[in-house]
mmCIF file of C-alpha atoms and ligand atoms in Angstrom:
data_model
loop_
_atom_site.group_PDB
_atom_site.id
_atom_site.type_symbol
_atom_site.label_atom_id
_atom_site.label_comp_id
_atom_site.label_asym_id
_atom_site.label_seq_id
_atom_site.Cartn_x
_atom_site.Cartn_y
_atom_site.Cartn_z
ATOM 1 C CA MET A 167 69.193 87.415 149.624
ATOM 2 C CA SER A 168 68.807 85.949 146.139
ATOM 3 C CA ASP A 169 70.868 82.859 145.357
ATOM 4 C CA GLN A 170 71.836 84.365 142.011
ATOM 5 C CA ILE A 171 75.503 85.277 141.679
ATOM 6 C CA THR A 172 75.740 88.858 140.396
ATOM 7 C CA HIS A 173 79.122 89.965 141.700
ATOM 8 C CA VAL A 174 82.342 87.951 141.728
ATOM 9 C CA LEU A 175 85.906 88.581 142.794
ATOM 10 C CA VAL A 176 88.928 87.702 140.707
ATOM 11 C CA PRO A 177 91.590 87.846 143.418
ATOM 12 C CA GLY A 178 95.338 87.685 143.130
ATOM 13 C CA THR A 179 98.649 89.349 143.723
ATOM 14 C CA PHE A 180 98.886 90.639 140.123
ATOM 15 C CA ASP A 181 102.623 91.325 140.358
ATOM 16 C CA PRO A 182 102.148 92.316 137.568
ATOM 17 C CA ILE A 183 98.878 91.660 135.713
ATOM 18 C CA THR A 184 99.405 89.556 132.546
ATOM 19 C CA TYR A 185 97.373 88.611 129.468
ATOM 20 C CA GLY A 186 96.613 85.366 131.327
ATOM 21 C CA HIS A 187 94.889 87.347 134.090
ATOM 22 C CA LEU A 188 93.000 89.428 131.522
ATOM 23 C CA ASP A 189 91.736 86.193 129.971
ATOM 24 C CA VAL A 190 90.403 85.012 133.356
ATOM 25 C CA VAL A 191 88.748 88.401 134.033
ATOM 26 C CA ARG A 192 87.057 88.349 130.594
ATOM 27 C CA ARG A 193 85.781 84.827 131.254
ATOM 28 C CA ALA A 194 84.504 85.842 134.691
ATOM 29 C CA ARG A 195 82.766 88.849 133.132
ATOM 30 C CA ARG A 196 81.004 86.583 130.601
ATOM 31 C CA ILE A 197 79.386 84.633 133.413
ATOM 32 C CA CYS A 198 78.716 87.525 135.796
ATOM 33 C CA PRO A 199 77.674 91.193 135.303
ATOM 34 C CA HIS A 200 79.952 92.640 137.990
ATOM 35 C CA VAL A 201 83.579 91.595 138.461
ATOM 36 C CA THR A 202 85.888 93.074 141.061
ATOM 37 C CA VAL A 203 89.565 92.386 140.522
ATOM 38 C CA ALA A 204 90.808 92.144 144.110
ATOM 39 C CA VAL A 205 94.494 92.972 144.393
ATOM 40 C CA ALA A 206 95.989 91.460 147.546
ATOM 41 C CA GLU A 207 98.537 93.371 149.569
ATOM 42 C CA SER A 208 100.350 90.014 149.725
ATOM 43 C CA LEU A 209 103.944 89.254 150.508
ATOM 44 C CA GLY A 210 104.004 86.991 147.466
ATOM 45 C CA LYS A 211 103.581 83.253 147.288
ATOM 46 C CA ASN A 212 106.991 82.505 148.778
ATOM 47 C CA GLY A 213 106.840 85.133 151.492
ATOM 48 C CA VAL A 214 109.160 87.445 149.574
ATOM 49 C CA GLY A 215 108.210 91.010 148.707
ATOM 50 C CA THR A 216 106.456 92.005 145.516
ATOM 51 C CA THR A 217 108.199 93.763 142.614
ATOM 52 C CA PHE A 218 105.448 96.382 142.401
ATOM 53 C CA SER A 219 103.785 98.097 145.360
ATOM 54 C CA LEU A 220 100.102 97.544 146.024
ATOM 55 C CA GLU A 221 99.323 100.993 144.588
ATOM 56 C CA GLU A 222 101.339 100.249 141.441
ATOM 57 C CA ARG A 223 99.706 96.843 140.956
ATOM 58 C CA VAL A 224 96.235 98.392 141.311
ATOM 59 C CA ALA A 225 97.081 101.223 138.884
ATOM 60 C CA LEU A 226 98.469 98.787 136.275
ATOM 61 C CA ALA A 227 95.427 96.506 136.594
ATOM 62 C CA ARG A 228 93.057 99.491 136.234
ATOM 63 C CA GLU A 229 94.853 100.666 133.105
ATOM 64 C CA ALA A 230 94.950 97.153 131.629
ATOM 65 C CA LEU A 231 91.233 96.571 132.290
ATOM 66 C CA LYS A 232 89.861 100.021 131.561
ATOM 67 C CA ASP A 233 88.063 98.970 128.361
ATOM 68 C CA ILE A 234 86.071 96.115 129.919
ATOM 69 C CA ASP A 235 82.782 97.368 131.327
ATOM 70 C CA GLY A 236 81.436 95.881 134.550
ATOM 71 C CA VAL A 237 84.957 95.391 135.905
ATOM 72 C CA ASP A 238 86.509 97.366 138.738
ATOM 73 C CA VAL A 239 89.817 96.990 140.547
ATOM 74 C CA LEU A 240 90.205 97.345 144.311
ATOM 75 C CA PRO A 241 93.064 96.667 146.742
ATOM 76 C CA PHE A 242 92.493 94.490 149.787
ATOM 77 C CA THR A 243 94.315 93.473 152.919
ATOM 78 C CA GLY A 244 93.380 90.674 155.281
ATOM 79 C CA LEU A 245 91.156 87.744 154.477
ATOM 80 C CA LEU A 246 89.557 87.331 151.076
ATOM 81 C CA VAL A 247 86.295 86.132 152.646
ATOM 82 C CA ASP A 248 86.079 89.369 154.667
ATOM 83 C CA PHE A 249 86.730 91.483 151.597
ATOM 84 C CA ALA A 250 84.058 89.561 149.648
ATOM 85 C CA ALA A 251 81.529 90.257 152.416
ATOM 86 C CA GLN A 252 82.577 93.916 152.543
ATOM 87 C CA VAL A 253 81.931 94.499 148.820
ATOM 88 C CA GLY A 254 78.975 92.084 148.576
ATOM 89 C CA ALA A 255 80.584 89.556 146.220
ATOM 90 C CA GLN A 256 79.051 86.069 146.314
ATOM 91 C CA ALA A 257 81.823 84.121 144.591
ATOM 92 C CA VAL A 258 85.502 83.959 143.745
ATOM 93 C CA VAL A 259 86.627 83.139 140.203
ATOM 94 C CA LYS A 260 90.115 81.793 139.539
ATOM 95 C CA GLY A 261 91.842 80.437 136.465
ATOM 96 C CA LEU A 262 93.341 76.961 136.261
ATOM 97 C CA ARG A 263 96.271 76.349 133.942
ATOM 98 C CA ALA A 264 97.501 72.902 134.920
ATOM 99 C CA MET A 265 97.316 70.215 137.592
ATOM 100 C CA THR A 266 99.947 72.108 139.559
ATOM 101 C CA ASP A 267 97.488 75.011 139.910
ATOM 102 C CA PHE A 268 94.749 72.627 140.955
ATOM 103 C CA GLU A 269 96.340 71.510 144.238
ATOM 104 C CA TYR A 270 97.101 75.079 145.316
ATOM 105 C CA GLU A 271 93.680 76.356 144.290
ATOM 106 C CA LEU A 272 91.863 73.440 145.915
ATOM 107 C CA GLN A 273 93.638 74.183 149.192
ATOM 108 C CA GLN A 274 92.662 77.853 149.005
ATOM 109 C CA ALA A 275 89.066 77.030 148.060
ATOM 110 C CA ASP A 276 88.838 74.571 150.982
ATOM 111 C CA LEU A 277 90.218 77.180 153.379
ATOM 112 C CA ASN A 278 87.827 79.838 152.111
ATOM 113 C CA TYR A 279 84.955 77.355 152.462
ATOM 114 C CA ARG A 280 85.946 76.749 156.087
ATOM 115 C CA LEU A 281 85.996 80.486 156.681
ATOM 116 C CA ASP A 282 82.750 81.280 154.821
ATOM 117 C CA ALA A 283 80.727 78.419 153.348
ATOM 118 C CA ASP A 284 78.458 80.909 151.509
ATOM 119 C CA LEU A 285 81.300 82.222 149.351
ATOM 120 C CA GLU A 286 81.308 80.138 146.162
ATOM 121 C CA SER A 287 84.561 79.182 144.407
ATOM 122 C CA ILE A 288 84.328 79.026 140.612
ATOM 123 C CA PHE A 289 87.153 77.897 138.337
ATOM 124 C CA VAL A 290 87.645 78.662 134.662
ATOM 125 C CA MET A 291 90.158 76.908 132.461
ATOM 126 C CA SER A 292 92.829 79.267 131.161
ATOM 127 C CA SER A 293 93.097 79.562 127.390
ATOM 128 C CA PRO A 294 95.764 77.115 126.184
ATOM 129 C CA GLU A 295 97.827 79.985 124.747
ATOM 130 C CA TYR A 296 98.322 81.300 128.281
ATOM 131 C CA GLY A 297 98.962 77.953 129.952
ATOM 132 C CA TYR A 298 102.660 78.685 130.386
ATOM 133 C CA LEU A 299 102.188 82.263 131.545
ATOM 134 C CA SER A 300 102.640 83.527 135.101
ATOM 135 C CA SER A 301 103.634 86.803 136.726
ATOM 136 C CA SER A 302 106.797 85.165 138.050
ATOM 137 C CA VAL A 303 108.054 84.050 134.620
ATOM 138 C CA VAL A 304 107.238 87.504 133.252
ATOM 139 C CA ARG A 305 109.230 89.147 136.083
ATOM 140 C CA GLN A 306 112.135 86.788 135.522
ATOM 141 C CA ILE A 307 112.308 87.371 131.758
ATOM 142 C CA ALA A 308 111.951 91.146 132.198
ATOM 143 C CA SER A 309 114.605 91.238 134.905
ATOM 144 C CA PHE A 310 117.093 89.743 132.409
ATOM 145 C CA GLY A 311 116.116 92.279 129.757
ATOM 146 C CA GLY A 312 113.952 89.852 127.742
ATOM 147 C CA ASP A 313 110.955 90.923 125.664
ATOM 148 C CA VAL A 314 107.652 90.330 127.477
ATOM 149 C CA SER A 315 105.431 92.367 125.157
ATOM 150 C CA ASP A 316 103.570 89.208 124.037
ATOM 151 C CA PHE A 317 102.700 88.376 127.638
ATOM 152 C CA VAL A 318 101.583 91.657 129.233
ATOM 153 C CA PRO A 319 99.632 94.790 128.229
ATOM 154 C CA PRO A 320 101.717 97.769 127.007
ATOM 155 C CA CYS A 321 101.390 99.678 130.317
ATOM 156 C CA VAL A 322 102.857 96.702 132.197
ATOM 157 C CA ASP A 323 105.603 96.236 129.611
ATOM 158 C CA ALA A 324 106.603 99.888 130.111
ATOM 159 C CA ALA A 325 106.499 99.565 133.913
ATOM 160 C CA LEU A 326 108.700 96.441 133.809
ATOM 161 C CA ARG A 327 111.211 98.128 131.521
ATOM 162 C CA ALA A 328 111.363 101.107 133.890
ATOM 163 C CA ARG A 329 111.723 98.848 136.944
ATOM 164 C CA PHE A 330 114.492 96.691 135.522
ATOM 165 C CA SER A 331 116.436 99.232 133.444
HETATM 166 O O1 PNS B 65 97.987 85.556 142.728
HETATM 167 P P1 PNS B 65 97.990 84.616 143.893
HETATM 168 O O2 PNS B 65 99.261 84.768 144.683
HETATM 169 O O3 PNS B 65 97.690 83.205 143.514
HETATM 170 O O4 PNS B 65 96.777 85.096 144.861
HETATM 171 C C1 PNS B 65 96.568 84.460 146.078
HETATM 172 C C2 PNS B 65 95.510 85.232 146.899
HETATM 173 C C3 PNS B 65 95.922 86.663 147.077
HETATM 174 C C4 PNS B 65 94.189 85.175 146.159
HETATM 175 C C5 PNS B 65 95.392 84.502 148.269
HETATM 176 O O5 PNS B 65 96.650 84.411 148.843
HETATM 177 C C6 PNS B 65 94.454 85.215 149.220
HETATM 178 O O6 PNS B 65 93.253 85.088 149.101
HETATM 179 N N1 PNS B 65 95.026 85.980 150.181
HETATM 180 C C7 PNS B 65 94.273 86.696 151.175
HETATM 181 C C8 PNS B 65 94.433 86.030 152.554
HETATM 182 C C9 PNS B 65 93.442 84.908 152.743
HETATM 183 O O7 PNS B 65 92.241 85.087 152.649
HETATM 184 N N2 PNS B 65 93.967 83.686 153.003
HETATM 185 C C10 PNS B 65 93.149 82.513 153.248
HETATM 186 C C11 PNS B 65 92.714 81.831 151.983
HETATM 187 S S1 PNS B 65 94.070 81.172 151.078
#
């Protein structure tokens, strides 16, 4: 196997996908020809259920990313390292917004390293304009009827309005 990284995963819960995620996917695509956005079944970071089902999160991500070539979107359950091996991805790319992200991401990268030392973890710095942005703040604003059209693609904005109307 060549050491060259040709296929990376951008994993996450994507509940829902935001412009911050799109920024990370675009950055990953600049450094690698094939990017798979891996949507985790996930119970959410705090063990509570997601707002959108796995199928809905995949469909929204596909719609949001449809114009970027070299990017596909797949659901996964189980361990990320197993999914990476299954699809032949050699690395995971994640975005870092602030020091608070760093501790969480370092822990995940360490765990993934323990599980599969061949799977590389690569971090890109989020664009400053998205430093404040997260799926959870988007869900919270939308749930109170706030305008999130600056934070998410139109398909996600419509899905949030439908969910919280
Ligand atoms: O969007 P998130 O919640 O930060 O994504 C976290 C995710 C889904 C990437 C992470 O929880 C994950 O990789 N889950 C799959 C289970 C797994 O492999 N766990 C061990 C490494 S943390």
